[in-house]
């Protein structure tokens, strides 16, 4: 039996899909990357904006072969669940993932041999556990792994579905996270990405008091967890998403600043640069709070890469309020920003406000912010020209590789040429160089660095979205 998983949404969903894959594989299914060849098509949904939901409607309404079955899971809102019910063969709550094999048989979705609940223990020792995150995962990458440390959210920003689709915050116990990470490092993983909707409010139960000499405490916070992992043996990089500005503590900044493996990268969603809108969004901080935070972070963590999320066209957002966001963006000089047009969501508080900014205006505002981002990102990237940095190789293509720096800058490495002396030109970001065929490649059949390898690269070009460099082979 073959399965194919289609994943929408954030890294949390991507990570969940790796756990779904692991469960399906344990009961004997095999992955296929062709939808047409799949017996089971699993769609892991995101409902954060209507556009993501519409794509799923498009998929499930497409003709498919009679033998193919559709399974829906992930973040689904109740009205969509009702409407999708007769198009899907099974809809299950991701938290019930440990019981998925039990659901497949009655739903007539599998011809695999019947597994009685008694021998479920053999493939899923945790199938009775309410904590689906304790199931093992089948990472798609061989060197970079997502490790969810928590799920859910208690913040109830007025526009957001996440507390409704994922429920309240749940933090995984410390030992469980530690064991998973140690296992990954032992298998050669080089990048560990801790996941949570709001990692800063992590509060993990600790059973082993010997950990970190914790004598009395039963729980540890996120900064302590990070420090603990940072002290693990081996060469790897460690990062996390997402941080909420209202919960990012001085303690965490200190841990990041003194960390050996912690990547100098922070995704810190601002959402708006106007205090009135921030209040209407229920974000719990002001523009001034955010600026102070940026100040502290930049002071303590050199070369920190800061990215953000912004919503344009929130109900009632005036031109002046939008300009405040543009002003803040220019002040912060983000390296990256994910700019979203406001989309009213069922069941949220903001759904009661009038969605009065029309589509064209939202698009225009998005465009203006993108232009600001392009400029600040380019300016930030120009600082790397001529520098030699360590990078982690991601994937290879003909004549070049993709990788990332420790502060999560994308980088393209060109192997086909060797470069002459660098001379900086003032007006553009490209350092002029002589592109010459690389003589060293002539006698090398396989000159690519393998994904997951750390190499040193000299940066010779910068664009807003990536750096380019070369390395001597
Ligand atoms: N936990 C993260 C965000 C998760 S949702 C945080 O607190 O920031 C990811 C992003 O989607 C949000 O940061 C927001 O910018 C965007 N988003 C959420 N709800 C939205 C909506 N109704 N319309 C448009 N964008 C939205
Ligand atoms: Fe949504 Fe706000 Fe929670 Fe982020 S913090 S997941 S935006 S409710
Ligand atoms: Fe989407 Fe759910 Fe993530 S709504 S953004 S997949 S938490």
Coordinates of C-alpha atoms and ligand atoms in Angstrom, one line a residue:
X1 CA 0.0 0.0 0.0
X2 CA 1.4 3.4 -1.0
X3 CA 0.9 6.7 0.6
X4 CA 1.5 10.3 -0.4
X5 CA 1.4 13.2 2.1
X6 CA 0.6 16.8 1.0
X7 CA 1.5 19.3 3.7
X8 CA 0.3 22.9 4.0
X9 CA 1.2 25.5 6.6
X10 CA 4.0 26.0 9.1
X11 CA 7.0 23.9 10.2
X12 CA 4.8 22.4 12.9
X13 CA 2.7 20.8 10.2
X14 CA 5.8 19.7 8.3
X15 CA 7.0 18.0 11.5
X16 CA 3.7 16.4 12.1
X17 CA 3.8 15.0 8.5
X18 CA 7.0 13.3 9.4
X19 CA 5.3 11.6 12.3
X20 CA 2.3 10.6 10.1
X21 CA 4.8 9.0 7.7
X22 CA 6.5 7.1 10.5
X23 CA 3.1 5.7 11.7
X24 CA 2.1 4.6 8.2
X25 CA 5.5 3.0 7.5
X26 CA 5.3 1.1 10.8
X27 CA 2.1 -0.6 9.5
X28 CA 3.7 -1.5 6.2
X29 CA 2.8 1.4 3.9
X30 CA 5.4 2.8 1.5
X31 CA 5.9 6.4 0.5
X32 CA 5.5 7.5 -3.1
X33 CA 6.2 10.9 -4.5
X34 CA 3.6 10.6 -7.2
X35 CA 0.0 11.3 -6.2
X36 CA -1.3 9.2 -9.0
X37 CA 0.5 6.1 -7.6
X38 CA -0.8 6.6 -4.0
X39 CA -3.5 4.5 -2.4
X40 CA -3.7 6.8 0.5
X41 CA -3.5 10.6 -0.1
X42 CA -3.0 12.3 3.3
X43 CA -3.6 16.1 3.3
X44 CA -2.2 17.9 6.3
X45 CA -4.2 21.2 6.4
X46 CA -3.5 24.7 7.4
X47 CA -6.4 27.1 8.2
X48 CA -4.4 30.2 9.0
X49 CA -5.6 32.0 5.9
X50 CA -8.5 31.2 3.5
X51 CA -6.1 30.7 0.6
X52 CA -4.6 27.6 2.2
X53 CA -8.0 26.1 2.8
X54 CA -9.1 26.9 -0.8
X55 CA -6.2 24.8 -2.1
X56 CA -7.5 21.8 -0.2
X57 CA -11.0 22.3 -1.6
X58 CA -9.3 22.3 -5.1
X59 CA -7.5 19.1 -4.3
X60 CA -10.4 17.1 -2.9
X61 CA -12.7 18.1 -5.7
X62 CA -10.3 16.8 -8.4
X63 CA -11.2 13.5 -10.0
X64 CA -9.3 10.6 -8.6
X65 CA -9.3 6.8 -9.1
X66 CA -11.9 4.8 -7.2
X67 CA -9.3 2.9 -5.2
X68 CA -7.6 6.1 -3.9
X69 CA -8.6 7.2 -0.4
X70 CA -8.3 10.7 1.0
X71 CA -7.4 11.3 4.6
X72 CA -7.6 14.8 6.1
X73 CA -5.8 16.0 9.2
X74 CA -4.0 19.1 10.6
X75 CA -5.5 22.5 11.4
X76 CA -9.2 22.3 10.2
X77 CA -12.0 24.6 11.3
X78 CA -15.4 23.1 12.1
X79 CA -17.3 24.5 9.0
X80 CA -14.7 23.2 6.7
X81 CA -14.7 19.8 8.4
X82 CA -18.5 19.6 7.9
X83 CA -18.2 20.6 4.2
X84 CA -15.3 18.3 3.5
X85 CA -16.8 15.3 5.3
X86 CA -18.3 13.7 2.2
X87 CA -15.2 14.2 0.1
X88 CA -12.8 12.6 2.5
X89 CA -12.6 9.0 3.5
X90 CA -11.3 9.8 7.0
X91 CA -10.8 13.0 8.9
X92 CA -8.8 12.7 12.1
X93 CA -7.5 15.0 14.8
X94 CA -3.7 15.1 14.7
X95 CA -3.7 14.5 18.4
X96 CA -5.2 11.1 17.7
X97 CA -2.3 10.1 15.4
X98 CA -1.2 7.2 17.7
X99 CA -4.6 5.6 17.0
X100 CA -4.5 6.2 13.2
X101 CA -3.9 2.5 12.4
X102 CA -7.0 1.6 14.4
X103 CA -9.0 4.1 12.4
X104 CA -7.9 2.9 9.0
X105 CA -9.4 -0.6 9.2
X106 CA -13.0 0.4 10.1
X107 CA -12.9 3.2 7.5
X108 CA -11.9 0.4 5.0
X109 CA -8.8 2.3 4.1
X110 CA -6.4 -0.5 4.3
X111 CA -6.0 -4.0 3.0
X112 CA -3.1 -4.6 5.4
X113 CA -3.5 -7.5 7.8
X114 CA -5.7 -6.7 10.8
X115 CA -3.9 -5.5 13.8
X116 CA -5.6 -6.0 17.0
X117 CA -5.3 -3.4 19.7
X118 CA -3.2 -5.9 21.6
X119 CA -0.3 -6.0 19.2
X120 CA -0.4 -2.3 18.6
X121 CA 2.1 -2.0 21.4
X122 CA 4.7 -3.6 19.1
X123 CA 4.6 -0.8 16.5
X124 CA 3.5 2.1 18.7
X125 CA 4.4 1.7 22.4
X126 CA 2.8 5.0 23.0
X127 CA -0.5 4.5 21.2
X128 CA -2.5 5.1 24.3
X129 CA -0.5 8.3 25.1
X130 CA -2.4 11.6 24.8
X131 CA 0.9 13.0 23.6
X132 CA 1.2 12.3 19.9
X133 CA 4.6 14.1 19.8
X134 CA 6.1 11.2 21.7
X135 CA 5.7 9.0 18.5
X136 CA 8.8 8.5 16.5
X137 CA 9.4 10.6 13.4
X138 CA 10.7 9.8 9.9
X139 CA 12.7 13.0 9.1
X140 CA 12.7 13.8 5.4
X141 CA 16.2 15.3 5.7
X142 CA 19.3 13.4 6.6
X143 CA 21.0 16.2 8.4
X144 CA 18.4 18.7 9.6
X145 CA 15.6 17.8 12.0
X146 CA 12.5 19.4 13.4
X147 CA 11.9 18.7 17.1
X148 CA 8.6 19.9 18.4
X149 CA 8.9 21.0 22.0
X150 CA 5.3 22.1 22.4
X151 CA 2.1 22.5 20.5
X152 CA -1.0 24.8 20.9
X153 CA -1.3 28.3 22.0
X154 CA -2.9 30.3 24.8
X155 CA -2.5 33.7 23.4
X156 CA -5.7 34.2 21.4
X157 CA -4.5 37.0 19.1
X158 CA -7.8 38.2 17.7
X159 CA -7.2 37.2 14.1
X160 CA -5.7 33.8 14.6
X161 CA -7.1 30.3 14.4
X162 CA -4.2 28.4 16.0
X163 CA -5.6 28.3 19.6
X164 CA -8.8 26.9 18.0
X165 CA -7.2 24.3 15.7
X166 CA -4.3 23.2 17.9
X167 CA -5.9 23.8 21.3
X168 CA -4.2 25.1 24.4
X169 CA -0.4 25.0 25.0
X170 CA 1.1 21.6 25.8
X171 CA 4.9 21.3 26.5
X172 CA 6.7 18.0 26.0
X173 CA 8.5 16.6 29.0
X174 CA 12.2 17.5 29.1
X175 CA 13.6 13.9 29.0
X176 CA 11.5 13.1 25.9
X177 CA 13.0 16.1 24.0
X178 CA 16.5 15.4 25.2
X179 CA 16.3 11.7 24.2
X180 CA 15.0 12.6 20.7
X181 CA 17.8 15.1 20.2
X182 CA 20.6 12.9 21.5
X183 CA 19.3 10.2 19.1
X184 CA 19.3 12.6 16.2
X185 CA 22.8 13.9 16.9
X186 CA 24.0 10.3 17.3
X187 CA 22.6 9.6 13.8
X188 CA 24.7 12.5 12.4
X189 CA 22.1 15.3 12.3
X190 CA 23.7 18.7 12.1
X191 CA 20.9 21.1 12.5
X192 CA 18.2 20.8 15.2
X193 CA 15.2 23.1 14.9
X194 CA 13.0 23.3 18.0
X195 CA 9.4 24.0 17.2
X196 CA 6.4 25.5 19.0
X197 CA 3.8 28.2 18.3
X198 CA 5.3 30.2 21.1
X199 CA 8.5 28.5 22.3
X200 CA 9.1 31.2 24.9
X201 CA 6.2 29.9 27.0
X202 CA 7.7 26.4 27.1
X203 CA 7.3 24.9 30.6
X204 CA 8.6 21.3 30.6
X205 CA 8.2 18.7 33.2
X206 CA 11.5 17.4 34.5
X207 CA 11.7 13.9 36.1
X208 CA 15.5 13.6 36.5
X209 CA 16.6 16.1 39.1
X210 CA 20.2 15.5 38.2
X211 CA 19.7 17.4 35.0
X212 CA 21.3 20.7 35.3
X213 CA 21.5 20.3 39.1
X214 CA 17.9 21.2 39.5
X215 CA 17.3 20.4 43.1
X216 CA 13.7 21.4 43.7
X217 CA 12.2 22.6 40.5
X218 CA 9.8 20.2 38.7
X219 CA 9.7 22.3 35.5
X220 CA 12.2 24.2 33.3
X221 CA 11.7 27.1 31.1
X222 CA 12.7 27.6 27.5
X223 CA 16.0 29.4 28.2
X224 CA 17.1 26.5 30.5
X225 CA 16.1 23.9 27.9
X226 CA 18.1 25.6 25.3
X227 CA 21.2 25.9 27.5
X228 CA 20.9 22.2 28.3
X229 CA 20.8 21.2 24.6
X230 CA 23.6 23.7 23.8
X231 CA 25.9 21.7 26.2
X232 CA 25.4 18.4 24.3
X233 CA 28.6 16.9 22.8
X234 CA 29.1 17.0 19.1
X235 CA 29.1 19.5 16.2
X236 CA 25.6 20.7 15.4
X237 CA 23.6 23.9 15.1
X238 CA 20.6 24.7 17.2
X239 CA 17.7 27.0 16.4
X240 CA 14.0 27.5 17.3
X241 CA 10.7 29.0 16.0
X242 CA 8.5 30.9 16.9
X243 CA 9.2 33.5 19.6
X244 CA 6.5 35.8 20.8
X245 CA 7.9 39.4 21.6
X246 CA 5.9 39.6 24.8
X247 CA 7.5 36.5 26.2
X248 CA 11.1 36.8 25.0
X249 CA 13.1 37.1 28.3
X250 CA 16.5 38.7 29.0
X251 CA 17.5 35.3 30.3
X252 CA 16.9 33.8 26.8
X253 CA 18.9 36.6 25.1
X254 CA 21.8 35.8 27.5
X255 CA 21.7 32.1 26.8
X256 CA 21.6 32.8 23.0
X257 CA 24.6 35.2 23.4
X258 CA 26.7 32.7 25.3
X259 CA 25.6 29.6 23.4
X260 CA 28.1 27.6 21.4
X261 CA 25.7 25.9 19.1
X262 CA 22.7 28.3 19.2
X263 CA 22.2 30.0 15.8
X264 CA 22.1 33.8 16.0
X265 CA 18.6 33.9 14.4
X266 CA 15.3 35.0 15.8
X267 CA 11.9 34.9 14.1
X268 CA 10.0 37.6 16.0
X269 CA 6.6 38.4 14.6
X270 CA 5.6 42.0 15.0
X271 CA 2.3 41.8 13.0
X272 CA 1.9 45.6 13.0
X273 CA 3.8 48.8 13.8
X274 CA 0.9 50.7 15.2
X275 CA 0.0 50.6 18.9
X276 CA -3.8 50.8 18.4
X277 CA -3.8 47.9 15.9
X278 CA -1.5 45.9 18.1
X279 CA -4.0 46.3 20.9
X280 CA -6.9 45.3 18.6
X281 CA -4.9 42.2 17.7
X282 CA -4.4 41.4 21.4
X283 CA -0.6 41.1 21.0
X284 CA 0.4 42.2 24.5
X285 CA 3.3 44.6 23.5
X286 CA 3.7 48.1 22.1
X287 CA 6.0 49.4 19.3
X288 CA 8.2 50.8 22.0
X289 CA 8.5 47.4 23.7
X290 CA 9.4 45.8 20.4
X291 CA 12.1 48.4 19.6
X292 CA 13.6 47.9 23.1
X293 CA 13.7 44.2 22.5
X294 CA 15.5 44.6 19.1
X295 CA 18.0 47.0 20.8
X296 CA 18.8 44.4 23.5
X297 CA 19.0 41.5 21.0
X298 CA 21.3 43.4 18.6
X299 CA 23.5 44.6 21.5
X300 CA 24.1 41.1 22.9
X301 CA 24.0 38.9 19.8
X302 CA 26.3 40.2 17.0
X303 CA 25.3 39.4 13.4
X304 CA 21.9 38.3 14.6
X305 CA 19.4 37.6 11.7
X306 CA 15.9 38.9 12.6
X307 CA 12.9 38.0 10.6
X308 CA 9.2 38.8 11.3
X309 CA 5.6 38.2 10.3
X310 CA 3.3 41.2 9.4
X311 CA -0.4 41.3 8.6
X312 CA -1.5 44.1 6.3
X313 CA -5.1 45.3 6.1
X314 CA -6.3 44.2 9.5
X315 CA -9.9 45.5 10.0
X316 CA -9.9 49.3 10.4
X317 CA -6.2 49.7 9.6
X318 CA -6.0 53.3 8.4
X319 CA -3.4 54.6 5.9
X320 CA -1.7 56.4 8.8
X321 CA -1.6 53.2 10.9
X322 CA -0.2 51.3 7.9
X323 CA 2.5 54.0 7.5
X324 CA 3.5 53.3 11.2
X325 CA 4.2 49.7 10.2
X326 CA 6.3 50.9 7.2
X327 CA 8.2 53.2 9.5
X328 CA 8.9 50.5 12.0
X329 CA 10.1 48.2 9.3
X330 CA 12.6 50.8 8.1
X331 CA 13.7 51.3 11.7
X332 CA 14.2 47.6 12.5
X333 CA 15.8 46.7 9.1
X334 CA 14.5 43.1 9.0
X335 CA 16.5 40.4 7.2
X336 CA 13.2 38.7 6.2
X337 CA 9.5 39.4 6.7
X338 CA 6.6 37.2 5.8
X339 CA 3.9 39.7 4.9
X340 CA 0.3 38.4 4.9
X341 CA -2.9 40.0 3.7
X342 CA -5.5 39.8 6.5
X343 CA -7.9 37.0 6.0
X344 CA -11.0 36.8 8.3
X345 CA -11.2 33.4 10.1
X346 CA -14.2 31.6 11.4
X347 CA -14.6 31.8 15.2
X348 CA -12.0 34.5 15.9
X349 CA -12.7 37.7 17.6
X350 CA -11.6 39.8 14.6
X351 CA -14.1 38.0 12.4
X352 CA -16.7 40.2 14.1
X353 CA -14.9 43.3 12.9
X354 CA -15.7 44.5 9.4
X355 CA -13.0 43.4 6.9
X356 CA -13.1 46.9 5.4
X357 CA -9.7 47.1 3.6
X358 CA -10.3 45.9 0.0
X359 CA -8.2 43.3 -1.8
X360 CA -6.4 45.9 -4.0
X361 CA -5.5 48.1 -1.0
X362 CA -4.1 45.0 0.9
X363 CA -2.1 44.1 -2.2
X364 CA -0.7 47.6 -2.5
X365 CA 0.3 47.7 1.2
X366 CA 1.9 44.3 0.9
X367 CA 3.9 45.6 -2.1
X368 CA 5.1 48.7 -0.3
X369 CA 6.3 46.7 2.7
X370 CA 8.1 44.2 0.4
X371 CA 9.9 47.1 -1.2
X372 CA 11.2 48.2 2.2
X373 CA 12.2 44.7 3.1
X374 CA 14.1 44.3 -0.2
X375 CA 16.2 47.4 0.7
X376 CA 16.9 46.5 4.3
X377 CA 17.6 42.9 3.5
X378 CA 20.1 43.9 0.8
X379 CA 21.8 46.4 3.0
X380 CA 22.2 43.8 5.8
X381 CA 23.5 41.2 3.3
X382 CA 26.1 43.6 1.9
X383 CA 27.9 43.5 5.3
X384 CA 29.0 39.9 4.4
X385 CA 30.8 40.8 1.2
X386 CA 34.4 39.6 1.3
X387 CA 33.9 37.7 4.5
X388 CA 34.7 34.0 4.9
X389 CA 31.9 32.2 6.7
X390 CA 31.1 28.7 7.8
X391 CA 28.1 27.2 6.1
X392 CA 26.1 24.0 6.3
X393 CA 25.5 22.4 2.9
X394 CA 21.8 21.8 2.1
X395 CA 21.4 20.5 -1.4
X396 CA 23.3 20.2 -4.7
X397 CA 22.4 21.2 -8.2
X398 CA 24.4 21.3 -11.4
X399 CA 27.6 23.3 -10.7
X400 CA 26.4 24.8 -7.5
X401 CA 25.1 24.0 -4.0
X402 CA 22.7 25.6 -1.6
X403 CA 23.6 26.1 2.0
X404 CA 23.0 28.3 5.0
X405 CA 25.2 30.3 7.4
X406 CA 25.0 29.9 11.1
X407 CA 22.7 32.9 11.2
X408 CA 20.5 31.3 8.7
X409 CA 21.4 33.3 5.6
X410 CA 20.8 31.4 2.4
X411 CA 23.8 30.9 0.3
X412 CA 24.6 29.6 -3.2
X413 CA 28.1 28.2 -3.8
X414 CA 29.4 28.1 -7.3
X415 CA 31.9 25.4 -8.0
X416 CA 32.3 25.9 -11.7
X417 CA 34.5 28.9 -11.4
X418 CA 37.4 30.1 -9.4
X419 CA 37.5 33.8 -8.7
X420 CA 40.1 36.3 -9.1
X421 CA 41.0 39.1 -6.6
X422 CA 38.0 40.8 -5.1
X423 CA 37.6 44.5 -5.8
X424 CA 34.6 46.2 -4.3
X425 CA 32.4 48.4 -6.5
X426 CA 30.6 51.2 -4.8
X427 CA 27.3 51.3 -6.5
X428 CA 26.2 47.8 -6.6
X429 CA 26.5 44.9 -4.2
X430 CA 28.4 42.7 -6.6
X431 CA 32.1 42.5 -6.0
X432 CA 33.6 42.3 -9.4
X433 CA 35.6 39.2 -9.9
X434 CA 37.0 37.2 -12.8
X435 CA 35.0 34.1 -13.5
X436 CA 37.4 31.5 -14.7
X437 CA 36.7 27.9 -15.3
X438 CA 37.9 26.1 -12.1
X439 CA 40.9 24.1 -13.1
X440 CA 40.6 22.0 -10.0
X441 CA 37.4 20.5 -11.3
X442 CA 38.9 19.0 -14.4
X443 CA 40.2 15.9 -12.7
X444 CA 37.4 15.6 -10.2
X445 CA 34.3 13.6 -11.0
X446 CA 32.5 14.2 -7.8
X447 CA 33.3 17.6 -6.5
X448 CA 30.2 18.4 -4.5
X449 CA 30.2 18.6 -0.8
X450 CA 27.6 16.3 0.7
X451 CA 24.5 17.8 2.3
X452 CA 25.1 18.1 6.0
X453 CA 28.7 19.0 5.7
X454 CA 30.2 22.2 7.2
X455 CA 32.5 24.1 4.8
X456 CA 34.0 27.6 4.7
X457 CA 32.9 29.9 2.0
X458 CA 34.0 33.3 0.8
X459 CA 31.1 35.7 0.0
X460 CA 31.4 37.5 -3.3
X461 CA 27.9 38.6 -4.0
X462 CA 24.8 39.6 -2.1
X463 CA 21.2 40.0 -3.1
X464 CA 18.2 40.7 -0.7
X465 CA 17.3 37.0 -0.4
X466 CA 20.7 35.3 -0.6
X467 CA 24.4 35.5 -0.6
X468 CA 26.7 33.9 -3.1
X469 CA 30.1 32.6 -2.5
X470 CA 32.8 30.2 -3.5
X471 CA 35.0 27.7 -1.8
X472 CA 38.2 26.1 -2.8
X473 CA 37.8 22.4 -3.2
Ligands
LIG1 N1 2.8 31.7 16.6 C1 3.1 32.6 15.6 C2 2.3 32.7 14.4 C3 1.6 31.5 13.9 S1 0.6 31.9 12.5 C4 3.1 34.0 16.3 O1 2.6 34.2 17.3 O2 3.5 35.0 15.7 C5 1.7 32.4 11.3 C6 1.5 33.8 10.8 O3 0.3 33.9 10.0 C7 1.2 34.9 11.9 O4 2.4 35.4 12.4 C8 0.5 35.9 11.1 O5 1.3 36.9 10.5 C9 -0.2 35.2 10.0 N2 -1.7 35.1 10.2 C10 -2.3 34.5 11.3 N3 -3.6 34.7 11.2 C11 -3.8 35.4 10.1 C12 -5.0 35.9 9.4 N4 -6.2 35.8 9.9 N5 -4.8 36.6 8.3 C13 -3.6 36.8 7.7 N6 -2.5 36.4 8.3 C14 -2.6 35.7 9.4
LIG2 FE1 -1.7 32.7 16.7 FE2 -1.1 34.7 18.4 FE3 -0.8 32.1 19.2 FE4 0.8 33.1 17.3 S1 0.6 33.8 19.5 S2 -0.3 31.2 17.3 S3 -0.5 34.5 16.2 S4 -2.7 33.2 18.7
LIG3 FE1 -1.4 26.8 9.8 FE2 -1.9 25.3 11.9 FE3 0.5 26.1 11.4 S1 -3.2 26.9 11.1 S2 0.2 28.0 10.4 S3 -0.6 24.7 10.1 S4 -0.4 25.8 13.4

